[in-house]
Amino acid sequence: MRDVAIVSFAASTTPHSNLDDVEMLAPVIHEAIESSGLARREIGFTVSGSCDYLCGRPFSFLMALDAASAWPPISESHVEMDGAWALYEAWVRLQIGDIDAALVYAFGKASQGDLNAVMATQLDPYYLAPLGVDAECFAALQARAMLDAGRCTERDMAAVAARGRRDAGLGAASADELLRAPYKLAPLRAHDCPPVTDGVAAVVLVAGDRARQLHKRPAWIRGIDHRIEAPSPGVRDLTRSPSTALAARAAGVGRAKVDLAEIHAPYTHQEIIVREALGLDASVVINPSGGAPGAHPVMSAGLIRVGEAARRILDGSAQRAVAHATAGPCLQQNLVCVLEGEQ
Amino acid sequence: MEGKQDPASPAEALSAPYVLAYTYRRSVGPVIGRFLTGLREGRIEGVRTAAGRVLVPPAEYDPETGAAVGDFVEVGAAGVVQSWCWVSEPRAGQPLDRPFAWALVKLDGADTAMVHAVDAPSPAAMRTGMRVCVRWRAERVGSVRDIACFVPDEGSGASEAPPMPPAEPVRGMLSPVHLEFTISPGATLSRFLEGVVEGKLLGRRCPACAKVYVPPKGACPTCGVPFGDEVAVSDTGTVTSFCIVNVPFEGQTMKLPYTYGSVLLDGADIPILHLISGIPADEVRMGLRVRAEWLPAGERRPTLESIRWFAPTGEPDAAYETFSEHQ
Ligand SMILES: [Zn+2]
């Protein structure tokens, strides 16, 4: 395998932006490239993650290319998935060895529509869509399964929200204070659900010695893998995430001590499921960025987890970090990435 | 990093409602089709996998092995709640218009759970492990909604589904999608469209390549950097290319034939597309000098339709070299 590292990361999130996708993206992509030290023409591959349903426009990623400087023509790809999967594609592309640098970005403005209705369009059209069931309901069924199985309490869930909100600078409400709120979709309260967020993120990946020239401490990708489970929630044990566990094993999470983990858990109980599936012990710092309770820009939230983990390697505050991204209802699909600083 | 915004962003930008609505006509195939046909006839059928598990609702392939599934098996119309959540504010289109529970229900004889609504009086009446049974709809069409909902089982089990007249097996279904948005053109285009209402065409200059874009975008497509200064351009320009529309199509409002052209406005570096009128279609040519015909001030709205069309100025044609870059 060729050594590939993250050398820069930039992101922008806000509950609602008046800017369009390109206006949000252009400064963030610019910042990621500037801080990487690369010239734009050194980027051999550009790949993005987004979802047309968020803005209701087909092929919206083509318009977003205005932010990526597509002249002279560039080598480009797109996934209709969170940007973490775009990063996986970029990592694979860099393994070929003919180029040394790739730009990954993701964008989405969830505030433009009814996010719950948008997310429902990914559900089974035969058995689920006709019911008017939505993504949040599946999270609630999963949370109840966790509570019934004794795998967590509502207070454990509130504690995830309280820590995330505190670390994201959204206030110091304790878990007990949060628990006084009424149910939104019992057993979920509003703090258990992700805030609607508009956001974009960009990451620059560079291979081998070029990465060492650009940064004194690149965040090396030492393992990356993603796995998916059956779509129907009724056939899965919702209290476990075997796809996360498999991806974590393939990525080598358990091979050495982990300093911190950035977990993409849209709903609070999902952090508890993923943390266990990753096999992390109590010493691991979870989501120092605040995670989903702080901001949850659909389509870039996973890429931001990877970027936030990389940021702490790049700045020297961590040596080994794990990043996780998820997609689909009830943690259907999961990506795990292990990042390490220079030994 | 959180909450960073373009400092040039106005506090307000234009926005407009936007609805995406369409209906897919889906084929259901032999497995889902048989399940839906069964529902219409008041019967719930699953499929048995090679390992002997009964999947309800049936999958076309075993989700664990990918192998084709085997025989259909009728299962009970009552079962056990595996998990549930409480909807205190139902939305239009859901099975019940009063508060209800969503539940994963494992029917008697099934090994997997199906999602449906449970009509319970309150969350206090719900618990994992409780028994529920089907409430059938009287008029059934071959849909998962033929099960109106589940209800707590008082011990008597599900009542028989009222009979339906015999009909062909279910082969398809309609899947409507309806999504509502409030979309904004963003700060840059909002500013341009506000200018149009005032009868002005405001471009933006790229700080890297110095080209003036009208209408401006969020970033220069060539350089990938946000635009710099606002530049007012003229409402006169040169036709760089055109096409003549002779074919009627649905939704068309113009009288045939009419001309659609690329107009390079004086002071701009990128042509805009608009109607060319005030001249017979067969006399429109590259290099023709034209001017915008604006709607009266009170009728202008934030759209390029506030320019009725471009019409000849009567000036001599522009020399080819002045627009050859735009071919
Ligand atoms: Zn430019």
XYZ file of C-alpha atoms and ligand atoms in Angstrom:
671
model
C 0.000 0.000 0.000
C 1.102 3.516 -0.769
C 1.309 5.890 2.209
C -1.371 8.567 1.931
C -1.897 11.403 4.402
C -4.346 14.184 5.108
C -2.373 17.435 5.025
C -5.183 19.968 5.390
C -8.823 20.292 6.352
C -11.339 23.122 6.326
C -15.060 23.241 7.046
C -17.899 25.667 7.537
C -21.196 24.927 9.272
C -24.165 27.041 10.285
C -27.826 26.329 11.107
C -28.913 28.210 7.977
C -26.916 29.972 5.301
C -28.137 32.506 2.750
C -25.237 31.506 0.531
C -25.584 28.925 -2.211
C -23.510 25.739 -2.353
C -20.744 27.297 -4.437
C -20.541 30.397 -2.248
C -20.200 28.210 0.841
C -17.696 25.876 -0.814
C -15.338 28.233 -2.634
C -13.697 29.794 0.464
C -13.478 26.427 2.236
C -11.852 24.670 -0.729
C -9.568 27.675 -1.120
C -8.558 27.472 2.555
C -7.890 23.716 2.363
C -5.692 24.072 -0.722
C -3.868 27.176 0.567
C -3.053 25.567 3.898
C -1.922 22.352 2.184
C 0.876 24.259 0.444
C -0.043 22.671 -2.904
C -0.600 24.577 -6.098
C -4.043 23.860 -7.569
C -2.509 22.290 -10.660
C -0.788 19.657 -8.474
C -4.177 18.172 -7.569
C -4.548 15.136 -9.800
C -8.005 14.038 -8.699
C -11.071 15.801 -7.307
C -13.994 13.948 -5.752
C -17.081 15.187 -3.928
C -19.969 13.852 -1.877
C -23.454 15.384 -1.918
C -27.128 14.525 -2.329
C -29.362 15.975 -5.035
C -32.483 15.458 -2.909
C -31.294 18.053 -0.366
C -31.850 20.846 -2.895
C -34.271 18.985 -5.167
C -32.095 19.564 -8.250
C -30.695 16.723 -10.365
C -26.923 16.712 -10.937
C -26.445 19.569 -8.463
C -22.839 18.439 -7.972
C -22.076 19.613 -11.526
C -22.950 23.181 -10.587
C -20.827 22.928 -7.444
C -17.777 22.330 -9.679
C -17.592 26.114 -10.082
C -15.972 26.077 -6.634
C -13.358 23.514 -7.673
C -11.772 25.300 -10.630
C -12.570 22.849 -13.415
C -10.587 24.644 -16.151
C -8.357 23.411 -17.703
C -10.495 20.226 -17.408
C -9.852 18.201 -14.253
C -10.127 14.522 -13.379
C -13.265 14.414 -11.264
C -15.670 12.030 -9.585
C -18.706 12.249 -7.330
C -20.493 10.007 -4.861
C -24.103 10.479 -3.805
C -22.882 9.762 -0.270
C -21.256 11.502 2.646
C -17.885 13.010 1.747
C -16.146 10.366 3.889
C -16.873 7.903 1.083
C -15.495 10.401 -1.426
C -12.339 10.420 0.700
C -12.222 6.625 0.469
C -12.417 6.864 -3.328
C -9.612 9.449 -3.342
C -7.462 7.180 -1.164
C -8.039 4.274 -3.579
C -7.278 6.548 -6.548
C -3.975 7.608 -4.990
C -2.970 3.941 -4.619
C -2.574 3.728 -8.409
C 0.558 5.822 -8.038
C 0.375 8.126 -11.066
C -0.731 11.184 -9.080
C 0.278 12.459 -5.650
C -2.547 14.717 -4.499
C -6.342 14.688 -4.346
C -9.016 17.154 -3.240
C -12.110 15.835 -1.435
C -15.088 18.011 -0.635
C -18.677 17.652 0.502
C -21.607 20.012 0.748
C -25.287 20.182 1.600
C -27.879 22.673 2.768
C -30.344 20.692 4.842
C -32.190 23.852 5.912
C -33.714 24.326 2.450
C -36.308 21.593 2.850
C -37.949 19.174 5.270
C -34.902 17.045 6.116
C -36.976 14.236 7.595
C -39.013 13.995 4.393
C -35.845 14.136 2.277
C -34.211 11.348 4.288
C -37.381 9.251 3.937
C -36.815 9.079 0.167
C -33.918 6.669 0.806
C -36.291 4.106 2.374
C -37.736 0.972 0.797
C -40.407 2.176 -1.678
C -42.565 -0.979 -1.381
C -42.906 -1.657 2.333
C -41.834 1.556 4.097
C -42.419 4.664 1.949
C -46.202 4.047 1.615
C -46.497 4.200 5.419
C -45.125 7.736 5.648
C -42.481 6.447 8.000
C -39.314 8.561 8.219
C -35.677 8.240 9.160
C -36.151 9.661 12.642
C -38.667 6.931 13.483
C -36.051 4.278 12.760
C -33.603 5.979 15.083
C -36.315 5.997 17.774
C -37.031 2.272 17.286
C -33.291 1.616 17.577
C -33.039 3.721 20.749
C -35.928 1.786 22.329
C -34.209 -1.489 21.435
C -31.069 -0.222 23.209
C -33.049 0.805 26.302
C -34.988 -2.479 26.387
C -31.750 -4.463 26.083
C -30.257 -2.549 29.008
C -27.426 -1.325 26.777
C -27.988 2.311 27.699
C -30.298 4.591 29.654
C -31.997 7.811 28.617
C -29.509 9.530 30.924
C -26.574 7.940 29.035
C -28.070 9.345 25.845
C -28.497 12.796 27.414
C -24.882 12.620 28.626
C -23.721 12.158 25.012
C -25.729 15.237 24.022
C -24.490 17.295 26.991
C -20.836 16.515 26.251
C -21.233 17.168 22.524
C -23.025 20.475 23.049
C -20.462 21.581 25.617
C -17.514 20.688 23.357
C -19.188 22.460 20.435
C -19.662 25.593 22.550
C -23.460 25.346 22.602
C -23.908 25.634 26.372
C -23.208 23.792 29.589
C -26.588 22.127 30.247
C -26.053 18.910 32.204
C -27.548 15.563 31.248
C -30.064 15.878 34.085
C -31.123 19.312 32.878
C -31.531 18.013 29.329
C -33.681 15.125 30.587
C -36.335 17.604 31.750
C -37.261 18.283 28.116
C -40.361 16.526 26.747
C -40.068 13.660 24.297
C -39.922 14.532 20.622
C -40.452 11.005 19.307
C -40.335 8.898 22.481
C -37.842 7.658 23.569
C -35.995 10.415 21.659
C -35.904 13.988 22.949
C -34.828 16.901 20.762
C -31.277 16.717 22.167
C -30.995 13.096 20.997
C -31.614 14.164 17.382
C -29.126 15.992 15.148
C -29.596 19.728 14.583
C -30.479 20.812 11.040
C -27.236 22.246 9.658
C -25.943 23.693 6.395
C -22.317 22.848 5.853
C -19.368 22.136 3.627
C -15.962 20.555 4.177
C -12.770 20.005 2.202
C -9.776 17.735 2.771
C -6.518 17.480 0.812
C -4.868 14.050 0.557
C -1.223 13.731 -0.468
C 0.866 10.593 -0.973
C 4.356 9.648 0.181
C 7.299 12.053 0.337
C 5.300 14.911 -1.183
C 3.184 14.843 2.006
C 6.357 14.982 4.159
C 7.583 17.988 2.159
C 4.303 19.820 2.699
C 3.738 19.170 6.386
C 6.061 18.310 9.257
C 3.401 16.026 10.722
C 1.017 14.632 8.085
C -1.981 12.610 9.324
C -1.205 9.251 7.714
C -4.144 7.011 6.804
C -2.972 3.688 8.282
C -6.217 1.844 7.654
C -9.560 2.573 6.028
C -12.519 0.293 5.333
C -16.289 0.477 4.939
C -19.025 -2.121 5.273
C -22.784 -2.208 4.727
C -25.661 -4.235 6.186
C -29.082 -5.288 4.900
C -31.404 -2.333 4.367
C -34.472 -3.671 6.164
C -34.260 -2.690 9.863
C -36.534 -5.638 10.743
C -33.870 -8.202 9.835
C -31.044 -6.609 11.861
C -30.112 -6.557 15.554
C -30.448 -2.801 15.931
C -28.447 -2.742 19.176
C -25.202 -3.798 17.458
C -23.198 -2.512 14.531
C -21.413 -5.513 13.008
C -20.491 -3.465 9.934
C -18.621 -0.969 12.132
C -16.894 -3.821 13.984
C -15.776 -5.444 10.707
C -14.546 -2.158 9.244
C -12.711 -1.385 12.495
C -10.948 -4.759 12.387
C -10.003 -4.315 8.725
C -8.721 -0.792 9.418
C -6.654 -2.050 12.354
C -8.227 0.062 15.103
C -7.162 -2.397 17.834
C -3.526 -2.710 16.772
C -2.331 0.090 19.070
C -3.501 2.631 21.614
C -6.088 5.113 20.352
C -5.888 8.702 21.645
C -9.181 9.971 20.311
C -12.125 8.967 18.172
C -14.397 11.145 16.077
C -17.640 9.171 15.829
C -20.364 10.102 13.361
C -23.461 9.283 15.393
C -26.430 11.382 14.233
C -28.471 10.185 17.239
C -27.044 10.042 20.763
C -27.630 6.297 21.381
C -25.752 5.538 18.146
C -22.513 6.869 19.661
C -22.827 4.194 22.358
C -23.358 1.463 19.725
C -20.462 2.626 17.541
C -18.077 3.161 20.430
C -18.600 -0.432 21.504
C -18.304 -1.757 17.933
C -14.996 0.096 17.536
C -13.737 -1.654 20.672
C -12.597 1.590 22.324
C -11.738 1.617 26.014
C -12.700 4.330 28.500
C -9.404 6.226 28.054
C -10.238 7.247 24.481
C -11.394 10.846 24.097
C -14.639 10.840 22.100
C -15.630 13.628 19.701
C -13.527 16.535 20.965
C -15.091 18.514 18.085
C -18.538 18.145 19.655
C -19.810 15.660 17.088
C -23.376 15.561 15.786
C -25.006 17.262 18.815
C -22.974 20.364 17.887
C -23.559 20.403 14.146
C -24.769 17.800 11.676
C -24.369 18.957 8.093
C -25.826 16.082 6.094
C -23.326 14.799 3.469
C -20.292 16.440 5.103
C -20.736 15.343 8.753
C -18.747 12.136 8.155
C -15.971 13.867 6.225
C -15.768 16.435 9.041
C -15.218 13.587 11.531
C -12.218 12.453 9.470
C -11.000 16.040 9.151
C -11.377 16.760 12.873
C -9.450 13.594 13.761
C -6.725 14.550 11.255
C -6.561 18.092 12.616
C -5.440 16.761 16.012
C -2.686 14.695 14.409
C -1.585 17.650 12.281
C -1.378 19.970 15.303
C 0.509 17.393 17.359
C -2.129 16.980 20.081
C -2.748 13.310 19.189
C -0.643 10.494 17.801
C -3.302 7.960 16.804
C -6.932 8.747 16.037
C -9.951 6.882 14.726
C -12.594 8.506 12.527
C -15.986 6.969 11.779
C -18.724 7.900 9.303
C -22.186 6.435 8.856
C -24.961 6.411 6.260
C -28.428 4.907 5.940
C -31.065 4.304 8.615
C -29.974 2.793 11.945
C -26.222 2.851 11.144
C -26.703 0.693 8.037
C -23.339 1.563 6.475
C -20.148 2.468 8.296
C -16.664 3.666 7.406
C -13.687 3.522 9.762
C -10.387 5.310 9.209
C -7.256 5.082 11.374
C -4.947 8.106 11.313
C -1.444 8.306 12.766
C 1.232 10.947 13.130
C 4.857 10.452 12.093
C 6.599 8.012 14.451
C -14.386 27.243 11.872
C -17.950 26.892 13.030
C -20.432 29.311 11.546
C -17.957 31.020 9.232
C -19.677 33.078 6.545
C -18.591 35.045 3.532
C -18.262 38.584 4.941
C -19.783 39.862 1.703
C -22.934 37.864 2.392
C -25.990 40.052 2.856
C -28.147 39.393 5.893
C -31.002 38.708 3.495
C -30.994 36.834 0.234
C -33.842 36.161 -2.154
C -35.743 32.952 -1.615
C -38.684 31.242 -3.247
C -40.830 28.175 -2.625
C -39.985 25.187 -4.781
C -41.809 21.856 -4.978
C -40.364 18.651 -6.390
C -43.194 16.217 -7.101
C -43.360 13.202 -9.354
C -44.692 9.671 -9.323
C -42.779 6.522 -10.196
C -44.702 3.569 -11.580
C -42.823 0.635 -10.054
C -42.864 -3.006 -11.058
C -43.063 -5.126 -7.928
C -41.725 -8.437 -9.243
C -42.862 -11.940 -8.251
C -41.945 -11.879 -4.535
C -43.151 -8.435 -3.422
C -46.054 -8.799 -5.878
C -47.226 -12.012 -4.222
C -46.987 -10.409 -0.752
C -49.060 -7.414 -1.893
C -51.565 -9.701 -3.650
C -51.887 -11.632 -0.378
C -52.583 -8.444 1.557
C -55.355 -7.561 -0.880
C -56.852 -10.980 -0.197
C -56.485 -10.497 3.576
C -53.532 -12.881 4.001
C -49.943 -12.248 5.117
C -47.259 -14.337 3.461
C -43.534 -14.518 4.088
C -40.782 -16.495 2.380
C -38.636 -19.254 3.812
C -34.846 -19.040 3.411
C -32.531 -22.009 2.889
C -31.677 -21.807 6.593
C -35.370 -22.131 7.429
C -35.960 -18.553 8.566
C -39.260 -16.950 7.562
C -38.855 -13.369 6.286
C -41.868 -11.044 6.683
C -42.188 -8.842 4.743
C -40.515 -11.094 2.185
C -37.158 -10.205 0.650
C -36.284 -11.296 -2.888
C -32.984 -12.697 -1.676
C -31.806 -13.896 1.731
C -30.269 -10.773 3.303
C -27.693 -12.949 5.071
C -26.498 -15.118 2.180
C -27.783 -13.493 -1.007
C -29.320 -16.831 -2.010
C -32.710 -16.920 -3.706
C -35.555 -17.449 -1.267
C -37.792 -20.506 -1.286
C -41.446 -21.229 -0.578
C -44.058 -18.769 0.517
C -45.418 -19.378 4.016
C -48.589 -17.862 5.439
C -47.986 -16.306 8.857
C -50.324 -15.056 11.551
C -52.096 -11.692 11.513
C -50.981 -11.131 15.110
C -47.563 -10.945 16.699
C -45.228 -9.386 19.236
C -43.850 -5.818 19.426
C -40.036 -5.891 19.229
C -39.538 -2.136 19.597
C -41.712 0.966 19.381
C -41.673 4.726 19.454
C -44.441 7.258 20.095
C -45.568 9.818 17.521
C -47.318 12.623 19.384
C -47.800 14.765 16.280
C -48.710 12.623 13.252
C -47.992 14.003 9.805
C -50.270 13.953 6.779
C -50.049 10.660 4.954
C -49.258 8.513 7.986
C -51.591 5.615 8.867
C -53.339 7.419 11.754
C -54.303 11.050 12.261
C -54.142 10.830 16.065
C -51.087 10.057 18.222
C -49.888 6.508 17.604
C -46.867 4.213 17.887
C -44.551 3.009 15.176
C -43.518 -0.548 15.986
C -41.383 -3.392 14.770
C -43.821 -6.314 14.865
C -42.713 -9.939 14.604
C -45.770 -11.826 13.362
C -46.539 -15.329 14.646
C -44.553 -17.718 12.472
C -42.101 -15.042 11.225
C -38.424 -14.639 12.139
C -38.093 -10.980 11.140
C -40.086 -7.899 12.097
C -42.139 -5.547 9.956
C -42.658 -1.841 10.564
C -46.200 -0.557 10.935
C -48.362 1.719 13.062
C -50.056 0.606 16.285
C -53.294 2.348 17.266
C -52.831 2.588 21.031
C -54.570 5.122 23.283
C -51.354 6.379 24.866
C -47.685 5.517 25.249
C -48.618 3.949 28.595
C -50.508 1.281 26.620
C -47.354 0.330 24.693
C -44.540 -1.941 25.794
C -41.986 -4.141 24.097
C -43.201 -7.740 24.136
C -46.918 -6.874 23.980
C -49.154 -8.701 21.519
C -50.774 -6.798 18.672
C -52.971 -7.855 15.760
C -53.819 -6.524 12.323
C -56.742 -4.199 11.671
C -57.563 -4.806 8.011
C -58.814 -2.141 5.682
C -62.191 -3.043 4.142
C -61.210 -1.821 0.638
C -57.825 -3.300 -0.209
C -55.719 -2.528 -3.291
C -52.521 -4.560 -2.898
C -50.474 -2.244 -0.684
C -48.795 -2.402 2.696
C -51.514 0.109 3.636
C -54.113 -2.677 3.215
C -53.127 -3.251 6.832
C -54.777 -0.116 8.263
C -52.637 -0.518 11.391
C -52.054 -2.905 14.276
C -54.057 -2.743 17.510
C -53.290 -4.124 20.990
C -54.466 -7.770 21.050
C -57.202 -8.115 23.671
C -56.976 -11.900 23.413
C -59.324 -12.502 20.518
C -56.658 -12.025 17.810
C -57.124 -10.365 14.436
C -60.589 -10.347 12.893
C -61.007 -11.764 9.387
C -60.392 -9.350 6.534
C -63.651 -8.486 4.719
C -63.552 -10.353 1.381
C -62.524 -8.621 -1.832
C -63.684 -9.670 -5.317
C -61.107 -11.803 -7.209
C -58.633 -9.785 -9.289
C -55.400 -10.139 -11.248
C -52.178 -10.506 -9.203
C -50.537 -7.209 -8.196
C -47.784 -6.339 -10.710
C -47.098 -2.679 -10.041
C -47.585 0.228 -7.720
C -47.415 4.015 -7.797
C -44.724 5.704 -5.691
C -45.394 9.410 -5.348
C -42.606 11.722 -4.160
C -43.483 15.193 -2.886
C -40.788 17.416 -1.398
C -41.126 21.096 -0.536
C -38.185 23.471 -0.398
C -37.460 27.141 0.165
C -34.513 27.742 -2.112
C -32.211 30.732 -2.269
C -30.101 31.684 -5.276
C -27.350 32.720 -2.842
C -25.861 36.110 -2.113
C -24.222 36.776 -5.482
C -27.181 35.919 -7.693
C -29.594 37.641 -5.272
C -27.676 40.887 -5.760
C -27.798 40.450 -9.558
C -31.559 39.783 -9.535
C -32.202 42.790 -7.302
C -30.324 44.847 -9.911
C -32.596 43.478 -12.642
C -35.641 44.853 -10.783
C -33.934 48.267 -10.929
C -33.209 47.843 -14.656
C -29.471 47.274 -14.100
C -27.226 44.408 -15.163
C -24.599 43.935 -12.439
C -21.707 41.597 -13.147
C -18.803 40.600 -10.916
C -15.122 40.599 -11.821
C -12.912 37.600 -11.004
C -9.888 38.809 -9.021
C -7.725 36.116 -10.639
C -8.559 36.174 -14.376
C -10.252 39.653 -14.459
C -13.168 38.342 -16.513
C -16.586 39.890 -15.835
C -19.397 37.355 -15.375
C -23.050 38.282 -16.002
C -24.991 36.810 -14.301
C -22.282 36.261 -11.693
C -21.934 32.921 -9.920
C -20.718 31.897 -6.483
C -17.163 31.494 -7.736
C -15.262 31.956 -10.985
C -15.734 28.610 -12.797
C -12.227 28.825 -14.252
C -10.298 29.950 -11.184
C -12.481 28.567 -8.382
C -12.198 31.775 -6.334
C -15.027 33.987 -5.060
C -15.744 36.984 -7.288
C -14.467 40.459 -6.482
C -15.820 43.857 -7.514
C -19.316 44.457 -8.780
C -19.273 45.843 -12.347
C -22.303 47.408 -14.033
C -22.409 46.305 -17.673
C -24.363 47.753 -20.574
C -27.745 46.442 -21.694
C -26.453 46.530 -25.274
C -24.414 43.723 -26.753
C -23.522 41.511 -29.684
C -25.172 38.262 -30.804
C -22.394 35.660 -30.757
C -24.540 32.679 -31.715
C -28.223 31.819 -32.095
C -30.737 29.131 -32.939
C -34.186 29.379 -34.505
C -36.960 27.423 -32.807
C -39.421 25.956 -35.326
C -40.780 23.024 -33.338
C -43.721 23.421 -30.945
C -43.347 21.797 -27.524
C -45.393 21.525 -24.351
C -45.454 24.677 -22.254
C -44.206 26.872 -25.095
C -45.521 30.453 -25.000
C -43.721 32.113 -27.969
C -45.113 32.307 -31.515
C -43.070 30.191 -33.963
C -40.538 30.695 -35.393
C -38.521 32.596 -32.815
C -34.831 33.055 -32.081
C -32.816 32.278 -29.014
C -29.352 33.780 -28.891
C -26.132 34.239 -26.974
C -25.643 37.933 -26.269
C -22.228 39.238 -25.216
C -23.146 42.380 -23.264
C -20.764 45.321 -23.671
C -18.438 45.158 -20.664
C -19.047 41.451 -19.951
C -16.786 38.510 -20.780
C -19.419 35.771 -20.769
C -22.523 35.840 -23.011
C -26.029 35.424 -21.607
C -28.815 33.488 -23.286
C -32.006 35.330 -24.205
C -34.651 35.818 -26.885
C -33.808 37.871 -29.988
C -36.811 39.708 -31.422
C -37.762 42.799 -33.458
C -36.183 41.223 -36.545
C -37.345 38.373 -38.828
C -35.810 35.082 -37.692
C -34.043 34.573 -41.022
C -32.229 37.917 -40.653
C -30.678 37.224 -37.244
C -26.899 36.864 -37.614
C -23.694 36.610 -35.608
C -22.367 40.089 -34.886
C -25.857 41.656 -34.797
C -25.932 44.531 -32.299
C -28.869 44.335 -29.887
C -30.320 46.104 -26.841
C -32.433 44.775 -23.963
C -36.131 45.627 -24.100
C -37.041 45.982 -20.436
C -40.485 45.596 -18.979
C -41.780 48.871 -17.452
C -40.290 49.542 -13.986
C -43.431 48.518 -12.074
C -43.616 45.141 -13.834
C -40.034 44.047 -13.315
C -39.401 41.114 -11.004
C -36.154 39.424 -9.867
C -35.869 37.286 -13.016
C -34.314 37.706 -16.472
C -37.880 37.622 -17.813
C -37.895 41.299 -16.774
C -36.082 41.719 -20.088
C -38.719 40.935 -22.722
C -36.070 40.188 -25.338
C -33.107 41.745 -27.133
C -33.854 43.755 -30.298
C -31.536 45.264 -32.974
C -30.003 48.671 -32.180
C -29.551 49.530 -35.869
C -25.767 49.925 -35.415
C -23.424 48.292 -37.956
C -22.602 44.647 -37.123
C -19.684 44.037 -34.748
C -16.470 42.790 -36.305
C -15.978 39.039 -35.947
C -12.695 39.502 -34.030
C -14.570 41.290 -31.227
C -16.483 38.130 -30.282
C -14.576 35.253 -31.907
C -13.360 34.122 -28.469
C -16.955 33.263 -27.599
C -17.639 30.807 -30.432
Zn -11.354 33.714 -12.862
